[in-house]
Structures are given as structure tokens and as C-alpha cells.
PDB file of C-alpha atoms in Angstrom:
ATOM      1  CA  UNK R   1      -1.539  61.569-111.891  1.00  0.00           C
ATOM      2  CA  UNK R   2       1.622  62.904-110.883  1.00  0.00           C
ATOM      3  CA  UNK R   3       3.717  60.828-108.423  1.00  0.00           C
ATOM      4  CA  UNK R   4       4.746  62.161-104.907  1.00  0.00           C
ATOM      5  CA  UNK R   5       8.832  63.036-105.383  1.00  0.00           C
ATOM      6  CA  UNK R   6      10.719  62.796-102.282  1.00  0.00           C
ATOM      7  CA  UNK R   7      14.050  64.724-101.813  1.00  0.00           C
ATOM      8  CA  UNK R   8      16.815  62.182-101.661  1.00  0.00           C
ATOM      9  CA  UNK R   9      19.192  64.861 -99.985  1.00  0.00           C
ATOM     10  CA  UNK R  10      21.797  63.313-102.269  1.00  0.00           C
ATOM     11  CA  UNK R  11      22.168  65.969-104.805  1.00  0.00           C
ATOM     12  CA  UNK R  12      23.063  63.547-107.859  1.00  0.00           C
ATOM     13  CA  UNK R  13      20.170  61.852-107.339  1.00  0.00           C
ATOM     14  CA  UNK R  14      17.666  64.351-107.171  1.00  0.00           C
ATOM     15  CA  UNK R  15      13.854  63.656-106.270  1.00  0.00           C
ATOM     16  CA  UNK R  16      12.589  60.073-106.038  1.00  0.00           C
ATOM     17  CA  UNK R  17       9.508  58.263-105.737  1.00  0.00           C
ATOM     18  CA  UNK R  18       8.312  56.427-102.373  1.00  0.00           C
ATOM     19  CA  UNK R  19       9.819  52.392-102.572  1.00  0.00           C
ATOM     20  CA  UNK R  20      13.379  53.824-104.661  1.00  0.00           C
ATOM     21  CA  UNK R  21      16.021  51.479-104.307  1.00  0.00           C
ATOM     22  CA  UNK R  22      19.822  53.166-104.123  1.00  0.00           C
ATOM     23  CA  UNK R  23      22.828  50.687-104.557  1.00  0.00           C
ATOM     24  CA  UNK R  24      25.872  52.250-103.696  1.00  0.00           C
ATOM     25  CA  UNK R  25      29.397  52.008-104.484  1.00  0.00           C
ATOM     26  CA  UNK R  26      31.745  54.068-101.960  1.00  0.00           C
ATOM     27  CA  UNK R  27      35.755  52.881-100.867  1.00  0.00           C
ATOM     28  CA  UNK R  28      35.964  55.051 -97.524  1.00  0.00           C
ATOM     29  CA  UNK R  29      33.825  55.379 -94.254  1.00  0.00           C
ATOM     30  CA  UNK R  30      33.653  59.124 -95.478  1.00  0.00           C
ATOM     31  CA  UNK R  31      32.362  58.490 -98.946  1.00  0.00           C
ATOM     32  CA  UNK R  32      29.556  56.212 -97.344  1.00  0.00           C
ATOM     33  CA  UNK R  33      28.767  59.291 -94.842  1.00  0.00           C
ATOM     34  CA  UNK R  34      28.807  61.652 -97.303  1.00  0.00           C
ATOM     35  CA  UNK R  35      26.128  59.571 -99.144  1.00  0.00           C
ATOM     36  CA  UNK R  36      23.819  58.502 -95.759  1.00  0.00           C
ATOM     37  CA  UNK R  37      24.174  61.685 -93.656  1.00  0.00           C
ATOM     38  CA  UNK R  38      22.561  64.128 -96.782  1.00  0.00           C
ATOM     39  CA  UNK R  39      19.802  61.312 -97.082  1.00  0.00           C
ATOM     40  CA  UNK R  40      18.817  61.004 -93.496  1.00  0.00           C
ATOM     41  CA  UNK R  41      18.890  64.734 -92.842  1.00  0.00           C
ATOM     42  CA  UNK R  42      16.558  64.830 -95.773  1.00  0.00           C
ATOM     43  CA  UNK R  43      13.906  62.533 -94.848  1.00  0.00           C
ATOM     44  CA  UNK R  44      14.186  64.206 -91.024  1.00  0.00           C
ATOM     45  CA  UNK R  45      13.036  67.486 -92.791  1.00  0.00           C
ATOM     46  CA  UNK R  46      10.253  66.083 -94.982  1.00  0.00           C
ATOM     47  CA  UNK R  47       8.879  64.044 -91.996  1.00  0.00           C
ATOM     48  CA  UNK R  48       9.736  60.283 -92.430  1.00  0.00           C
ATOM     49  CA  UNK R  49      10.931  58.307 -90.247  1.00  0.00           C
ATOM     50  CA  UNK R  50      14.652  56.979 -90.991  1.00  0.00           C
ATOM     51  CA  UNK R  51      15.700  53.556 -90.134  1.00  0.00           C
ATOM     52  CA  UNK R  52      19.863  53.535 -90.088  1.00  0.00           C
ATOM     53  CA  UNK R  53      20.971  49.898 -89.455  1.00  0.00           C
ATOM     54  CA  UNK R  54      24.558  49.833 -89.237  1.00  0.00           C
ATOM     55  CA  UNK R  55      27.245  47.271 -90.507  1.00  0.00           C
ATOM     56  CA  UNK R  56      29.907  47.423 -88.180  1.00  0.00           C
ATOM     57  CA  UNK R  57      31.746  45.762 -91.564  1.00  0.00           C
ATOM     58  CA  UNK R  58      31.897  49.151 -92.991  1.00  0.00           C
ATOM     59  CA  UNK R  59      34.429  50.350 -90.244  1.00  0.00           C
ATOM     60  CA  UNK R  60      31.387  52.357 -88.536  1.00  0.00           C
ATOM     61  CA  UNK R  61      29.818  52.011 -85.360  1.00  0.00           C
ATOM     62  CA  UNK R  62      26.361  53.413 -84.368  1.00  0.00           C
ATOM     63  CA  UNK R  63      27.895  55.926 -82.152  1.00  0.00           C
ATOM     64  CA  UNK R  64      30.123  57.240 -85.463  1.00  0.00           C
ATOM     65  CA  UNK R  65      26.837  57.537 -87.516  1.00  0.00           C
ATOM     66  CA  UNK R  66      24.924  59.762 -84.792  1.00  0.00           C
ATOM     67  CA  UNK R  67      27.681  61.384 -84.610  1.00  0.00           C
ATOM     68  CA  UNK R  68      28.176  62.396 -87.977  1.00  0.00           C
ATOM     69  CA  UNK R  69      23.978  62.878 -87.985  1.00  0.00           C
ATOM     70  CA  UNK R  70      24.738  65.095 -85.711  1.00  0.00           C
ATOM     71  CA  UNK R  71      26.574  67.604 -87.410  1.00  0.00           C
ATOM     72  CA  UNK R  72      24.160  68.688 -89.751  1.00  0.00           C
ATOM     73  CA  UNK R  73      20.857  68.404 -88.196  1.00  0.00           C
ATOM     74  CA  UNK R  74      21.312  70.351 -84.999  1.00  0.00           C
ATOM     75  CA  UNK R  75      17.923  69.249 -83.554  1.00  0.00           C
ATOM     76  CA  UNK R  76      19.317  65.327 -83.772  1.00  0.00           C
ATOM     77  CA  UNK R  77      18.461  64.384 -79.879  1.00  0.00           C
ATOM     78  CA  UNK R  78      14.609  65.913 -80.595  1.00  0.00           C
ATOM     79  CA  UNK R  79      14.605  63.132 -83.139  1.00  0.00           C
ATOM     80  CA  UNK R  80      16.527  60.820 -81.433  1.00  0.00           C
ATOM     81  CA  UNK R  81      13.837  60.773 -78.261  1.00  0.00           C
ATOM     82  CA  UNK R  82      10.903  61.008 -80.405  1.00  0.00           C
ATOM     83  CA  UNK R  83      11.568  58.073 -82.250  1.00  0.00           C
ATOM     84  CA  UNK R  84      11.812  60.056 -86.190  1.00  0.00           C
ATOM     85  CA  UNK R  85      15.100  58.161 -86.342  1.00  0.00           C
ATOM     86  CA  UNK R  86      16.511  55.063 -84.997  1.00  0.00           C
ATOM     87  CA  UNK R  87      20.274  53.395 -85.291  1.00  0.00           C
ATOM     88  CA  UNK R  88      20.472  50.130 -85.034  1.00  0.00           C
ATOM     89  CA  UNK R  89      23.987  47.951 -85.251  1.00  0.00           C
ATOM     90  CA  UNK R  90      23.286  45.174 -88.245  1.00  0.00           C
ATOM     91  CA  UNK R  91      23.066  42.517 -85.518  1.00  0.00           C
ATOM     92  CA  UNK R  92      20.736  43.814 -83.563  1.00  0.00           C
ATOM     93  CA  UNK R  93      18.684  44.204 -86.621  1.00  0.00           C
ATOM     94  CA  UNK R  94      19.215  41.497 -88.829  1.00  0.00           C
ATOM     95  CA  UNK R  95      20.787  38.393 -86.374  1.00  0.00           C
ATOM     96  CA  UNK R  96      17.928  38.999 -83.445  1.00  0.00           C
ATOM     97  CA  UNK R  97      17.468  35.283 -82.115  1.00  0.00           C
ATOM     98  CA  UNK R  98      20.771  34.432 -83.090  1.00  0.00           C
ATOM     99  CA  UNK R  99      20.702  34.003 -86.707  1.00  0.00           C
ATOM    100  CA  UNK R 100      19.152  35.885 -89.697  1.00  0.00           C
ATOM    101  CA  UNK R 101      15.325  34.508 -90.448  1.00  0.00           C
ATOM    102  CA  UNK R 102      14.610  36.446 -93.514  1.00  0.00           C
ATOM    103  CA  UNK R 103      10.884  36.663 -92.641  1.00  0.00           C
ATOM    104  CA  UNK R 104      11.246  37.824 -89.116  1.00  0.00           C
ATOM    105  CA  UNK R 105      13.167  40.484 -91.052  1.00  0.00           C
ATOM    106  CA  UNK R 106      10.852  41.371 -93.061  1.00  0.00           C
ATOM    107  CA  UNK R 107       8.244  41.602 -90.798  1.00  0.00           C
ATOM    108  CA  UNK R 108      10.026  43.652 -88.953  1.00  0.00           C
ATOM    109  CA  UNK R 109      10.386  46.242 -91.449  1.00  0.00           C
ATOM    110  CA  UNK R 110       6.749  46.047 -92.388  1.00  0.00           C
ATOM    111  CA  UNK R 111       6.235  46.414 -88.553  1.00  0.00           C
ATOM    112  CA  UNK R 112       7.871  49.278 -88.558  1.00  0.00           C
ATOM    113  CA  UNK R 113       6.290  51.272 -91.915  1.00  0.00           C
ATOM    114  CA  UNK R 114       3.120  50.166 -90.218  1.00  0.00           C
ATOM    115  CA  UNK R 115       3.830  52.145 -86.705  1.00  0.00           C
ATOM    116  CA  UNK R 116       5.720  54.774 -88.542  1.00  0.00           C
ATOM    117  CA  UNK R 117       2.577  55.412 -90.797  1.00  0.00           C
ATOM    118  CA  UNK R 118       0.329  55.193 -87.690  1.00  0.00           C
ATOM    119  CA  UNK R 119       2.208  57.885 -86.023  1.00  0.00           C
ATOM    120  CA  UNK R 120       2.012  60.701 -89.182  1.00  0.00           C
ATOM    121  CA  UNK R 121       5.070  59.930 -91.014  1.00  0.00           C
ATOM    122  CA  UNK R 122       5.105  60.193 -94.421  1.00  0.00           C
ATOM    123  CA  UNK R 123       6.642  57.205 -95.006  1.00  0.00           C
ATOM    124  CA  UNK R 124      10.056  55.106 -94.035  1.00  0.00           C
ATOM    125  CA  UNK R 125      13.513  55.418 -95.167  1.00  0.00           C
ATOM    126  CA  UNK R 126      15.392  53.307 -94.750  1.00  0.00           C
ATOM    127  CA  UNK R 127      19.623  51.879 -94.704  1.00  0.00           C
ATOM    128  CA  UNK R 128      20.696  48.575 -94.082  1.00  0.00           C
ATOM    129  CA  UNK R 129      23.888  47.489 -95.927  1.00  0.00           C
ATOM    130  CA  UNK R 130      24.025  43.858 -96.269  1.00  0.00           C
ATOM    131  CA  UNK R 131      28.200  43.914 -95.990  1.00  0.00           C
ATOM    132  CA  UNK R 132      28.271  42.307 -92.634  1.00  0.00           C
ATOM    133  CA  UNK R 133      27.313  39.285 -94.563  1.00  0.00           C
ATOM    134  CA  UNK R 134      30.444  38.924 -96.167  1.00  0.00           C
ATOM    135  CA  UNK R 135      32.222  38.739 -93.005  1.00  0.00           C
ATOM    136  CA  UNK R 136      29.669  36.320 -90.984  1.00  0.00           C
TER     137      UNK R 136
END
């Protein structure tokens, strides 16, 4: 049985398989664009709904990432008001109730593959750098 390949959008990369884990190594707010702007457009195109949690530690905001989104995928506020992708600042995502509760986290994100998949996406992707933990 051959597995279902996803286009990363990161051309060193290649195709992956649904649940891939990326660690990434990058020393400028560019480099880290260059890597998560490719990937996002990418799952936009093959129907998936993208998850971009922010760390403000990386010397990005949420309004710099949609910004950059928006760039390349000229159709970014379609997605943006139906809900294919969301951008969330880390502390909205990972500190909600004041404090980081690993399984409230983790529901969440099983909360959200769950509505994603009951809406027809294909699947999740998914960013959320845990650098904002070396500054808390």
C-alpha cells in the first residue's frame, strides 16, 4: 500500500507523509520565512488546514507572517475568512489561562484536526516553535 505523500512546499524536502516532523535550524527572520511561507502556501493548495502559531521570540509578529503569506498566495484573505489558515501569537496558543498546561495543549490541537477533518480538510499542518520558552 502506497502511503499518501504530501508536498512540503519546501523544495529540499520534497514529499512527506501525513504526522512528518521538521526541526529546523535558521539564524534570520528571513531564513525562517523562507522555510514557513513555501510550506503554508503548500498545504493552502492541497487543501489542509494550516495552523501558524507564532513566537514573538523569533523577532516576528503575526501581522509580519500574514504579511509575508501574503505575498505568495494572492487569495490569502479567502483563506483567512474561511478559516483554511489561522495565526495565532505563541501566547495565545500555548499560555491560554495564564500558564502552559501541556494537556489543554494538546487537546487543543486534537480539537482542532478533529474540526479541520470535519470540515473536508485533508488533514492539519501545523507550526509552533517552542523558542518563546527560552525567554519565559
Amino acid at each position: 500500500m502506497a502511503r499518501d505523500l504530501r508536498k512540503s512546499g519546501i523544495p529540499v524536502v520534497g514529499d512527506v507523509p501525513w504526522g512528518t516532523h521538521f526541526c529546523t535550524f535558521y539564524e534570520t527572520t528571513q531564513d525562517l520565512l523562507d522555510i514557513l511561507v513555501p510550506f503554508f502556501k503548500a498545504g493552502l493548495e492541497s487543501k489542509e488546514f494550516c495552523l501558524w502559531i507564532v513566537s514573538h521570540s523569533e523577532l516576528l509578529t503575526t501581522q509580519e507572517a500574514t504579511s509575508a503569506l501574503r505575498k505568495v498566495v494572492p487569495d490569502l484573505d479567502r483563506h483567512l475568512s474561511e478559516g483554511s489558515i489561522e495565526l495565532v501569537a505563541h501566547n495565545e496558543w500555548f499560555l491560554e489561562g495564564g500558564g502552559f498546561d501541556f494537556h489543554r495543549v494538546s487537546s487543543r490541537f486534537g480539537k482542532k484536526l478533529n474540526e479541520a477533518l470535519a470540515k473536508g480538510y485533508a488533514g492539519m499542518r501545523v507550526n509552533g516553535s517552542p523558542a518563546w520558552l527560552l525567554r519565559a
